[in-house]
XYZ file of C-alpha atoms in Angstrom:
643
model
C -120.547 73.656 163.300
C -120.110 71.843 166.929
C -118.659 73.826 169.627
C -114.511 73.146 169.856
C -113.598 71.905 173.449
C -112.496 74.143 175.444
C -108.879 74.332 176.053
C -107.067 74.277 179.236
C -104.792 77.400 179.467
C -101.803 76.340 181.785
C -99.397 79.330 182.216
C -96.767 76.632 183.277
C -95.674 78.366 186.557
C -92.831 77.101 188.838
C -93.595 75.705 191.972
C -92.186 77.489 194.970
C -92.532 81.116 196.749
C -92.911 84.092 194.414
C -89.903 85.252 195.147
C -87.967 82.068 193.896
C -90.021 80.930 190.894
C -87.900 82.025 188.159
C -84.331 80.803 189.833
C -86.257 77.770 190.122
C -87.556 77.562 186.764
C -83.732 78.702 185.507
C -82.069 75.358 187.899
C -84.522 72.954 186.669
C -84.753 74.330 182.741
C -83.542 71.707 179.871
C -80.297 73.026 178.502
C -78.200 72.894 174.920
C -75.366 72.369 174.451
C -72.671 74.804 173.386
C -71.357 73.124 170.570
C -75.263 72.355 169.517
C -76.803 75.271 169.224
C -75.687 75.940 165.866
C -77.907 73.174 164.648
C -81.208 74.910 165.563
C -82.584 78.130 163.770
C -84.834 80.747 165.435
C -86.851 83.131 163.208
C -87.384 86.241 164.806
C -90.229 88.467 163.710
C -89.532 91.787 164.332
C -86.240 94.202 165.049
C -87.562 96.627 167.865
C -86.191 96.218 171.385
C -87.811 93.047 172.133
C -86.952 91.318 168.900
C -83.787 92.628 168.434
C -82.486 92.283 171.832
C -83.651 88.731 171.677
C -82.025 87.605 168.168
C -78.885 89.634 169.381
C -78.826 87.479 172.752
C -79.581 83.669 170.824
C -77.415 84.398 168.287
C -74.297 85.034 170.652
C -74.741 82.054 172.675
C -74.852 80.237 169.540
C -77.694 79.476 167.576
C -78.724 80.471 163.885
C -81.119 83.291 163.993
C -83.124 84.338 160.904
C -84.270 88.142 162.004
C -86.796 89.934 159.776
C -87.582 93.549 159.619
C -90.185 95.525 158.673
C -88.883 98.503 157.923
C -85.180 99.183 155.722
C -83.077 99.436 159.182
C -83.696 98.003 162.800
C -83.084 101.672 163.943
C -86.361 103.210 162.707
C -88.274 100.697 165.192
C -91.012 102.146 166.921
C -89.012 101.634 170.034
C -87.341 105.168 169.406
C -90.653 106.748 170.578
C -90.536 105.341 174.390
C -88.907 108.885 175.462
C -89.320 109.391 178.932
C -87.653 106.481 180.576
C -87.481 102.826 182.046
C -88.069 101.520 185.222
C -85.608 99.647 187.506
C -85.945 98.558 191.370
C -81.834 99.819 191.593
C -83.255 102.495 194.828
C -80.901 104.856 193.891
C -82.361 107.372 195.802
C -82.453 105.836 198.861
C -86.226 106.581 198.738
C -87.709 103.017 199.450
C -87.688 101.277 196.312
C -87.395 97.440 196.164
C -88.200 94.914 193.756
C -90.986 94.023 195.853
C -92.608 97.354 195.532
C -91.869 97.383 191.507
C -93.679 94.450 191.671
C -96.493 95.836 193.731
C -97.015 99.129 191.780
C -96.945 97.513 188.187
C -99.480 94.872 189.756
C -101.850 97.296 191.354
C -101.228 100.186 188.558
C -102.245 97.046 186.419
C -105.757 97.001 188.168
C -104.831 93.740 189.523
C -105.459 92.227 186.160
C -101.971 90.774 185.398
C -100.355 87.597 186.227
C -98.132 87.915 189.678
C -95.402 84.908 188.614
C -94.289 87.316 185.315
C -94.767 90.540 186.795
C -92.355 89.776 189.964
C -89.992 88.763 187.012
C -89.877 91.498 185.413
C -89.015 93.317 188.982
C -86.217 90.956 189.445
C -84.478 91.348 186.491
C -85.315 95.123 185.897
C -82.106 95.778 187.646
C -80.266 93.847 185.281
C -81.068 95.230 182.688
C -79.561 98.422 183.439
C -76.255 96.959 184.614
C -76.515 95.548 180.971
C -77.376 98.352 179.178
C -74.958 100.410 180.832
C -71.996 98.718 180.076
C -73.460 98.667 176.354
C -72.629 102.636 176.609
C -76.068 104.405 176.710
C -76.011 107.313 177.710
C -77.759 107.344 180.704
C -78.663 110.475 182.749
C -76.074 110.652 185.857
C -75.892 112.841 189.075
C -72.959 115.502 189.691
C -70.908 112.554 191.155
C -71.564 110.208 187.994
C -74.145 107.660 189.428
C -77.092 107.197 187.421
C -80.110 109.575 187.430
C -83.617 108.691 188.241
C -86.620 110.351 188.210
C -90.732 109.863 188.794
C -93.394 108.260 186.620
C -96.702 107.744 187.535
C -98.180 105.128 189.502
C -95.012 105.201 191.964
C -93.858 107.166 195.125
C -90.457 106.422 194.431
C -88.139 107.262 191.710
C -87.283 104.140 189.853
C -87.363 106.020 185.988
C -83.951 105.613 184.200
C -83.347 108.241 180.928
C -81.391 109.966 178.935
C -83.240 113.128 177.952
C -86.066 112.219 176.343
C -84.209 109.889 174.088
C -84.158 107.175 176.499
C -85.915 104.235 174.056
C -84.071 105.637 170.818
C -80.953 105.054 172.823
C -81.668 101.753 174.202
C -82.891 100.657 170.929
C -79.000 101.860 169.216
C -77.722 99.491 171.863
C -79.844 96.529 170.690
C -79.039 97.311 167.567
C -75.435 97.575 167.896
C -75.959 94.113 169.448
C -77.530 93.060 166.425
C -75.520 93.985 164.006
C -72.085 92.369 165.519
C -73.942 89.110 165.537
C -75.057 90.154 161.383
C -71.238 90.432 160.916
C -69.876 87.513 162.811
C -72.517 85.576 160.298
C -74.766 84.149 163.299
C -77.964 86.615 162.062
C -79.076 87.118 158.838
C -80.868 89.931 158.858
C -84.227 90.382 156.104
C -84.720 94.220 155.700
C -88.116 95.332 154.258
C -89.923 91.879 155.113
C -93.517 91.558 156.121
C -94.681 88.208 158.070
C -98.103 87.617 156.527
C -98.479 83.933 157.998
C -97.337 81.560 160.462
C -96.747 78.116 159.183
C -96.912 74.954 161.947
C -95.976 71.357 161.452
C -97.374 68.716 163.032
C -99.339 71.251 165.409
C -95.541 73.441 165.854
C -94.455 77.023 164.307
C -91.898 75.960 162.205
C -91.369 79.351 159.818
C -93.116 82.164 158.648
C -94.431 83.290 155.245
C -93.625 87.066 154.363
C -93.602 89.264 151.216
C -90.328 91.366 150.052
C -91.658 94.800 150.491
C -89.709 95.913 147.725
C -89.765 93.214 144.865
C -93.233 92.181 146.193
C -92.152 88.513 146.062
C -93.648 85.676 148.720
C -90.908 84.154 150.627
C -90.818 81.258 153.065
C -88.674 81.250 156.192
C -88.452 78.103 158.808
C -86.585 77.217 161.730
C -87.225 75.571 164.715
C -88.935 77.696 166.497
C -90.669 81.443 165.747
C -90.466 84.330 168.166
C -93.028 87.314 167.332
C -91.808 90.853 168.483
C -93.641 92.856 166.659
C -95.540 95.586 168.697
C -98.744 96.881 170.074
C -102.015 97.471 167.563
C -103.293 100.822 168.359
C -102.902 101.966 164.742
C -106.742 100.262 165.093
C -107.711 103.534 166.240
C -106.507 104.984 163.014
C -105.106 108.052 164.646
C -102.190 107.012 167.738
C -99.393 107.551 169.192
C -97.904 104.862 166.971
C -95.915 104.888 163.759
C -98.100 104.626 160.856
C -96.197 101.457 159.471
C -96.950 99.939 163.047
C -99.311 97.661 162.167
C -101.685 93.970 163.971
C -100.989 91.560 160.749
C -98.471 89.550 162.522
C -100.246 88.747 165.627
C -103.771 88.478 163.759
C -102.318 86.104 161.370
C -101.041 84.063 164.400
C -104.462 84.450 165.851
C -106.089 83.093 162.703
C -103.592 79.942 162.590
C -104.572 79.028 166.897
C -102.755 81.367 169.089
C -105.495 82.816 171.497
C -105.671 86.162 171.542
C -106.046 87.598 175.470
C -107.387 90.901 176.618
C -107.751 92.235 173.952
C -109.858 95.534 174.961
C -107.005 96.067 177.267
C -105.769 99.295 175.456
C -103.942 102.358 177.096
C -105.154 106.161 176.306
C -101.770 107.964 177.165
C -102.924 111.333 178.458
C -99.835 114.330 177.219
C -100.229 113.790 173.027
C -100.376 116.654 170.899
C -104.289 117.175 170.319
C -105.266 116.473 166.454
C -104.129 119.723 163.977
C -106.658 118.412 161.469
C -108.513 115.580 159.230
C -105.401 115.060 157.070
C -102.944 114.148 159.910
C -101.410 110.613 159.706
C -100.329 109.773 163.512
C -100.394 112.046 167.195
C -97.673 112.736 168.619
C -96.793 111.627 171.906
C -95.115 114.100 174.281
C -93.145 111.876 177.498
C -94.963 111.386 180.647
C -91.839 112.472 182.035
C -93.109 116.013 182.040
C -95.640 115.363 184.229
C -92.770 115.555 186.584
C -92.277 119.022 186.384
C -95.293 120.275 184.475
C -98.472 120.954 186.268
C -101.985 120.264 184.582
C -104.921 122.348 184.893
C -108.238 124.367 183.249
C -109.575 127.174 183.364
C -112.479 126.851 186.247
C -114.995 128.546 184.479
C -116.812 126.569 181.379
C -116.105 128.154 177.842
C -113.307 130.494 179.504
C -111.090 131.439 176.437
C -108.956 134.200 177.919
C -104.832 132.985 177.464
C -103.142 131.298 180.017
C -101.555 134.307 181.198
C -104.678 136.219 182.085
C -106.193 133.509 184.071
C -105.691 134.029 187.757
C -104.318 131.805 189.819
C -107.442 131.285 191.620
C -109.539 130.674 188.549
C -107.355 127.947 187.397
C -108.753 124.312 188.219
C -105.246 121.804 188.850
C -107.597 119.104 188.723
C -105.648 116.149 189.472
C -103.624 117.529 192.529
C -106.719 119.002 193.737
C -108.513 115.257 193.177
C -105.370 112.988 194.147
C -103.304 114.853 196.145
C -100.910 111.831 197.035
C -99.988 111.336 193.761
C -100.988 114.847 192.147
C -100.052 114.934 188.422
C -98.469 111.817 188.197
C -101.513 109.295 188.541
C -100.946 106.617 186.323
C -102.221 107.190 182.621
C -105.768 105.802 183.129
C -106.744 108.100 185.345
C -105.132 110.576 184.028
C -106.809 110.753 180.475
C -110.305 110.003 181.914
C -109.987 112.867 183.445
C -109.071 115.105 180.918
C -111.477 113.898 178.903
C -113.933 114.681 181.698
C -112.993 118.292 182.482
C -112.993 118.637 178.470
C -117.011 117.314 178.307
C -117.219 119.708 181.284
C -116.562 122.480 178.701
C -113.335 124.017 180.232
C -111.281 122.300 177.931
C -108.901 124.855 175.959
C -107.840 125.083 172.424
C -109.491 124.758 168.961
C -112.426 122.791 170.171
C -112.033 122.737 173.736
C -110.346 119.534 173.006
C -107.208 120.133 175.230
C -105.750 120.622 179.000
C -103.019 122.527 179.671
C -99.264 121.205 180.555
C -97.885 124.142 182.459
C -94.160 124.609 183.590
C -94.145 128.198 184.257
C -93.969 126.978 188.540
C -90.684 124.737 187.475
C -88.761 127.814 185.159
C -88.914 130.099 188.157
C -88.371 127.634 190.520
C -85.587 125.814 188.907
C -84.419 127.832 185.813
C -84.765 127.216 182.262
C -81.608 126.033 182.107
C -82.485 122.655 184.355
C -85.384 122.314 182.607
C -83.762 122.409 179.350
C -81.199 119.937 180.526
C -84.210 117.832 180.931
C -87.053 118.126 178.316
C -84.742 119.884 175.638
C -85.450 117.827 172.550
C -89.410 117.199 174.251
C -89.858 121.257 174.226
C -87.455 121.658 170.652
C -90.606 119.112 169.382
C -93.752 120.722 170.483
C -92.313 123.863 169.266
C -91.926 122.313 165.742
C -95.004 121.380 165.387
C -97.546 123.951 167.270
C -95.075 127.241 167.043
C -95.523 127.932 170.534
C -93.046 127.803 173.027
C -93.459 125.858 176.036
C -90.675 127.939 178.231
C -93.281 130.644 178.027
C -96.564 128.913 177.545
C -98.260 126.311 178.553
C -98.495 122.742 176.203
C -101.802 121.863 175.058
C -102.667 118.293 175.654
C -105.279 115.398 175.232
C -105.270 112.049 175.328
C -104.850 109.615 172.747
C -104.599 105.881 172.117
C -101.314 104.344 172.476
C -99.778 101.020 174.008
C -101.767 98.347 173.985
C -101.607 95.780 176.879
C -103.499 93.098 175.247
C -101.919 90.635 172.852
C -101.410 87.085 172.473
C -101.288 84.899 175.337
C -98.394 83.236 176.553
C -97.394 80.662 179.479
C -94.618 81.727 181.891
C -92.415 80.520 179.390
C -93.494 83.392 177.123
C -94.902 80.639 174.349
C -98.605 80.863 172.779
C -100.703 78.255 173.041
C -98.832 77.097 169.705
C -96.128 74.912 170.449
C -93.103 76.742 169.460
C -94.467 80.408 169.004
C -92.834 82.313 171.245
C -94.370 86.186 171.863
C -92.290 89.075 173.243
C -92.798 92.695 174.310
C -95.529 94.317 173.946
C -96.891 91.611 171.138
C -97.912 89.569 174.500
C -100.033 89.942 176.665
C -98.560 89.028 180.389
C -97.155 91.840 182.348
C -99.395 94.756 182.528
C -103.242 93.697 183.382
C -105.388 96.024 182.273
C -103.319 99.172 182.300
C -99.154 99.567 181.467
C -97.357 101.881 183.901
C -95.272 104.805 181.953
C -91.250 103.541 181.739
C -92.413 99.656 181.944
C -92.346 99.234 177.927
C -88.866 99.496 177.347
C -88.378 97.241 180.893
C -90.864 94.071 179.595
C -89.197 94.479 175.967
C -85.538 93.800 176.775
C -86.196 91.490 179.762
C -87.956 89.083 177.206
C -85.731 89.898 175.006
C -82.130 89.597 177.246
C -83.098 87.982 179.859
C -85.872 85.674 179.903
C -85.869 84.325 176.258
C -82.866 83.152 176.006
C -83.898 80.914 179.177
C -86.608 78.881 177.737
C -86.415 79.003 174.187
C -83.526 76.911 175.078
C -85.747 74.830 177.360
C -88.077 73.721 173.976
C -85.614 73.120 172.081
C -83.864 70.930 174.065
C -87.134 69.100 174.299
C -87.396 69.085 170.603
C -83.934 67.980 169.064
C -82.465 69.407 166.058
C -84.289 67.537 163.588
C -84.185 69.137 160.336
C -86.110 71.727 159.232
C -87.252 72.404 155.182
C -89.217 75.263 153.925
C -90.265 72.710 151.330
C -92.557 70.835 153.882
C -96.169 70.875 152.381
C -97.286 73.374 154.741
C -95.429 76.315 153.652
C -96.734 75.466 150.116
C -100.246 75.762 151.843
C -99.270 79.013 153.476
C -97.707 80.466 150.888
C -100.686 79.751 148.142
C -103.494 81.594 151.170
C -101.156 84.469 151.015
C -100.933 84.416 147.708
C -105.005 84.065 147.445
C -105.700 87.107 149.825
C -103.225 89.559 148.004
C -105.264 88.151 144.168
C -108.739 88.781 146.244
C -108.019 91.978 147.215
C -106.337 93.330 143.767
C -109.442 91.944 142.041
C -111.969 94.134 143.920
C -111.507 97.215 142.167
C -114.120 98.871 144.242
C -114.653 103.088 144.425
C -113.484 103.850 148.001
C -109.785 103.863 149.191
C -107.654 101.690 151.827
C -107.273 104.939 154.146
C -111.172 106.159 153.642
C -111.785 102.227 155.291
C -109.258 102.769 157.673
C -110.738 106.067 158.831
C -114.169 105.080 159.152
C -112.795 102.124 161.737
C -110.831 104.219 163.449
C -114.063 106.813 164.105
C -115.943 103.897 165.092
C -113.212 102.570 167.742
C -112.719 106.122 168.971
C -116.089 107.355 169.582
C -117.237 103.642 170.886
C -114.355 101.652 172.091
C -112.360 104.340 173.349
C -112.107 106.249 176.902
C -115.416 105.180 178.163
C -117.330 102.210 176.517
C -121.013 101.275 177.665
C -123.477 98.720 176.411
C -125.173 100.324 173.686
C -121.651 101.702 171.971
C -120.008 98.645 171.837
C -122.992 96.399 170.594
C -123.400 99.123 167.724
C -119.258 99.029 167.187
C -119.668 95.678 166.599
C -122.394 95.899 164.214
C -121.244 98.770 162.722
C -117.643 97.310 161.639
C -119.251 93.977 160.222
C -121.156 96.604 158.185
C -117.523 97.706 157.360
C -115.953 94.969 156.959
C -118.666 94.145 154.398
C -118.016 96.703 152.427
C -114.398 96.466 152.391
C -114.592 93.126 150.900
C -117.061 94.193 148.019
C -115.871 98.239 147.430
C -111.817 98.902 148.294
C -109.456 99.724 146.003
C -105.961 98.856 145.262
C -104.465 100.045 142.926
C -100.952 98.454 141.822
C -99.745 94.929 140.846
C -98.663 92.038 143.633
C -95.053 91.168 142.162
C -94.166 95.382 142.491
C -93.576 97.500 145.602
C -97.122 98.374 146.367
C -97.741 100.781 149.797
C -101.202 100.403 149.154
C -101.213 96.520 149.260
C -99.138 97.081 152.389
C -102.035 98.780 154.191
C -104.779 97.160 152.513
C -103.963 93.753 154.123
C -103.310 95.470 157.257
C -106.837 97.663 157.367
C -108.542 94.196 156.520
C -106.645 92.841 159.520
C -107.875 95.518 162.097
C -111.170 95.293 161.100
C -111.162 91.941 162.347
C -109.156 92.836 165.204
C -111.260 96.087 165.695
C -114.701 93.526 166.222
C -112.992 91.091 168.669
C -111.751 94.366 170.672
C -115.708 95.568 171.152
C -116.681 91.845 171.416
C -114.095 91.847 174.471
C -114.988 95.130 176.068
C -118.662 93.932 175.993
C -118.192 90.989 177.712
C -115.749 92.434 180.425
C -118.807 94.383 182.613
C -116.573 95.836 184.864
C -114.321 98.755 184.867
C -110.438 98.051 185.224
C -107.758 100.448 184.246
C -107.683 101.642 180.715
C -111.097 99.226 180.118
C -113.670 101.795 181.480
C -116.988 100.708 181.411
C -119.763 103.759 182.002
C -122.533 101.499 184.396
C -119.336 100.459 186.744
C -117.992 103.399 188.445
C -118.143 104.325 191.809
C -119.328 107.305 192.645
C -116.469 109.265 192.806
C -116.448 108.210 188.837
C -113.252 105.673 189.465
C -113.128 102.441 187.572
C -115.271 100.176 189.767
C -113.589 96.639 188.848
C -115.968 92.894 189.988
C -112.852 90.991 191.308
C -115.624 88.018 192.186
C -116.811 87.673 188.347
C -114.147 89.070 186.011
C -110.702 88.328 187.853
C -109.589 86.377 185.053
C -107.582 86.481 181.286
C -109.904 86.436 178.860
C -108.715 84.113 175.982
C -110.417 84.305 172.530
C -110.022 80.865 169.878
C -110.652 81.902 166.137
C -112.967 79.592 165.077
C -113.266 79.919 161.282
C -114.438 83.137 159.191
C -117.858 83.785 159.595
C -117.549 82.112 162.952
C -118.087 83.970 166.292
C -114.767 83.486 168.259
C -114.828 81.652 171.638
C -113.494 82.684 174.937
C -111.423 80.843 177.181
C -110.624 81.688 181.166
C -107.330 81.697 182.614
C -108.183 82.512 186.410
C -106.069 85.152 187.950
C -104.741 83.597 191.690
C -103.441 86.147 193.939
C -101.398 84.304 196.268
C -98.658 87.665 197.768
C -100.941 90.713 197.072
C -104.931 91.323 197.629
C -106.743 93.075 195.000
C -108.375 96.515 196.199
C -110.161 99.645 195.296
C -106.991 101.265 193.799
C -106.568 105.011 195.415
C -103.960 107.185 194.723
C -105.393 110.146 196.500
């Protein structure tokens, strides 16, 4: 097979200072008509905040909005389980804050691997979205006078951090929602419960629907429109065990990979440091507990390796608060890369603590006498009423036990300024994209990226392509669905027909061990070229040995994940294949032979300052990678320090 040509990636950025790019973009953007709008349909793949803050925004200024969701209600999105907050340049506090310096953190806490035009943006119309949001009715935190709250995050001096409790993304997601479902009853959405996109379908070279199968009744189903937005999440459920909900899954944007939209960055994955260590072999997910405690809880070992003694009878001055005694600036709230390579460091040290010395200690005993338990529990009540739950101790008198785990994921498909693929008509949004976080997400900027694209930004320049399309019709009869529909149809037969001795999960285990131990915290040479081997081995044996039981036309959980563990494995190889090629060390990509010596990520701004791009090129085909060059034109990458 000859080599494709390469393609040309043009992000499609306005002309014009930084600072006016997107007012410019909005003056000069094709518009449609009121009265037209009705005549073009959007299908919108996924209900979280992203997708359902965008099909609630289209479908009040007009147009016809197919939304499908994955699960039986928009409300069980894996939005809920953003707790701690989201960021917005309002300066509140009088403490400095600007969008400029929104824009400056999320680029440098990024590792200066992110594209400046989208990430100043997102700083613009951050503050938006809380005016919005606000007058939605969530509950926001407020001050004794009734302005709105703020607190820190990591990765800023300032605080920027909106919330309510720790319910701050279940709460935005109700507003969406509520959004959503006035545009369901004014008959502007129809909205498909229990649907799973399983393929993209394009005419003449556009996305023009989706295929997806009816959870329930297991039947295929077609979907067009003129145009497809994806908002369907992050893939760390590659790692088997994550912060993620199990039913969070990478079939969407794989499928969209498979039919031409590059894939970028992705071994850009994020390791959130405060989860819940593992309980055992049988556990199904981790449980994240909000980097907002990092506010107010302190982190620290014991100094001595192997010291088991309880919290309590460790002095004061045998107690190691390792990142305020290594960053002093910034103390416990470094942004999450550094902060989870350094627990896991202090854990290979052997003064970890817990079952395994897999674990640091989250300690708030300084905050309860200093503030009370009372302000505490105004803050971190339902956080504290959780950890409780599941460890029986209680964090009022003892200290959490944390460790890091695998969690956002800041690669994804790659989109233009205009947040389309390089598939005419497939728009990406939220955290299915890859544009606004380089090579590590700041904590409180997932729920900020999901309802700008989705409030803000989408409704912009979808209307902008259509416009440029016309509302020619659009027939889920068109030959290509028929084609889509009978490879769906094809892969769900293959799989039934195996009959093989080992189960979905085992497969799904074994990957995530692999991806763990090898394409985890710290990557080097040798671990990812034997990843990479060693899931081709897998993926092997998938296709020869997994079982499913169950029939297609039946609701069928393990069809459900057996399409989706076949789709990570392929994801789970073009993650190592990424992470080999990238021989530097930038944000949550950490590779062991480029550190300097103080064991920071040392990134190679003259070799690697650029999005990596991957084509699908056919199974059994090696993918090929395609360069976007990062410009820096308003900031100058540099050794980031937050000491």
């Amino acid at each position: 097979m000859s080599d494709p040509a390469p393609i040309t990636l043009d992000p499609r950025i306005p002309e014009g200072p930084l600072e006016h790019k997107w007012d410019t973009f909005k003056q000069e953007a094709k518009l449609v008509a009121p009265a037209n709008r009705r005549k073009y349909t959007v299908v919108v793949v996924g209900t979280g905040l992203a997708g359902a803050s965008a099909a609630a925004s289209l479908a009040e200024m007009g147009y016809t909005v197919k939304s499908l969701c994955i699960s039986d209600s928009p409300r069980r999105a894996h939005s809920i389980a953003a707790q701690g907050g989201i960021n917005a340049a309002k300066n509140y506090q009088n403490d400095g804050d600007s969008v400029w310096r929104l824009f400056y953190d999320t680029i440098k806490g990024g590792d200066f691997r992110s594209r400046e035009a989208n990430v100043y943006r997102l700083a613009q119309v951050s503050a938006s979205i809380i005016d919005h949001c606000a007058a939605q009715g969530i509950p926001f935190a407020r001050e004794y006078g009734g302005t709105l709250s703020n607190r820190s995050f990591g990765g800023a001096q300032v605080s920027r951090t909106f919330y309510a409790r720790g319910q701050t993304g279940q709460q935005l997601l109700l507003g969406a929602y509520g959004a959503l479902m006035r545009q369901v009853d004014e008959g502007n959405v129809t909205l498909y419960p229990r649907r799973e996109m399983l393929d993209l379908v394009t005419v003449d070279g556009r996305a023009r629907g989706v295929v997806a199968r009816n959870l329930v009744t297991g039947a295929i189903e077609r979907y067009s429109g003129h145009a497809v937005i994806l908002a369907t999440g992050g893939y760390s459920t590659v790692f088997h065990l994550s912060t993620n909900a199990v039913n969070s899954n990478a079939t969407a944007v794989w499928r969209c990979y498979k039919r031409g939209a590059l894939f970028a960055n992705p071994c850009f994955t994020q390791i959130h440091p405060t989860c819940i260590p593992q309980a055992g072999d049988g556990q199904s997910k981790l449980t994240l507990m909000s980097e907002s405690l990092r506010n107010d809880g302190r982190v620290w070992v014991p100094k001595l390796k192997g010291d088991q003694r309880p919290p309590a009878q460790i002095p004061e001055d045998e107690r190691d608060y390792y990142l305020e005694r290594l960053y002093p600036s910034f103390g416990n709230l470094v942004p999450r890369d550094i902060a989870s390579r350094r627990a896991k460091e202090v854990c290979d040290q052997g003064r970890g603590v817990g079952p395994g010395g897999l674990s640091v200690y989250l300690d708030f005993a300084d905050a309860v006498k200093r503030l009370g338990e009372p302000v505490i529990r105004s803050r971190y009540a339902n956080l504290f009423d959780m950890y409780h739950e599941i460890t029986n101790e209680n964090p009022y008198q003892v200290p959490m036990r944390i460790y890091p785990a695998p969690h956002y994921t800041m690669g994804g498909l790659w989109v233009d300024y205009h947040l389309m693929s390089t598939i005419p008509g497939l728009f990406v949004a939220g955290e299915a994209n890859f544009s606004d976080h380089g090579a590590n997400r700041l904590g409180a900027s997932a729920l900020m990226q999901g309802l700008a694209d989705g409030y803000f930004v989408l409704p912009y320049t979808i209307g902008h392509y259509l416009a440029g399309i016309g509302p020619g019709a659009v027939a889920d009869k068109d030959p290509a669905f028929d084609v889509a529909e009978r490879g769906v149809r094809e892969d769900v037969s293959r799989m039934l027909a195996v009959n093989g001795s080992r189960t979905v999960r085992e497969f799904w285990h074994d990957l995530g061990r692999i991806m763990w131990n090898k394409v985890g915290m710290s990557r080097h040479e040798k671990g990812l070229s034997e990843a990479i081997a060693e899931i081709q081995s897998l993926r092997q044996e998938f296709a020869k040995n997994v079982r499913v039981s169950g029939a297609e036309g039946d609701f069928n959980k393990d069809l459900e994940f057996a399409g989706r563990v076949s789709d990570y494995l392929g994801l789970g190889e073009l993650m190592a294949r990424d992470a080999l090629q990238r021989r530097e060390s930038c944000g949550g990509h950490f590779r062991d032979e480029s550190a300097t010596p103080e064991g920071e990520a040392l990134r190679d701004d003259d070799h690697f300052t650029y999005v990596a791009a991957w084509r699908y090129r056919g199974e059994g085909q090696l993918p090929d990678m395609q360069q976007e060059p990062l410009p820096f034109e308003r900031v100058h990458p540099s050794q980031r320090s937050y000491k």
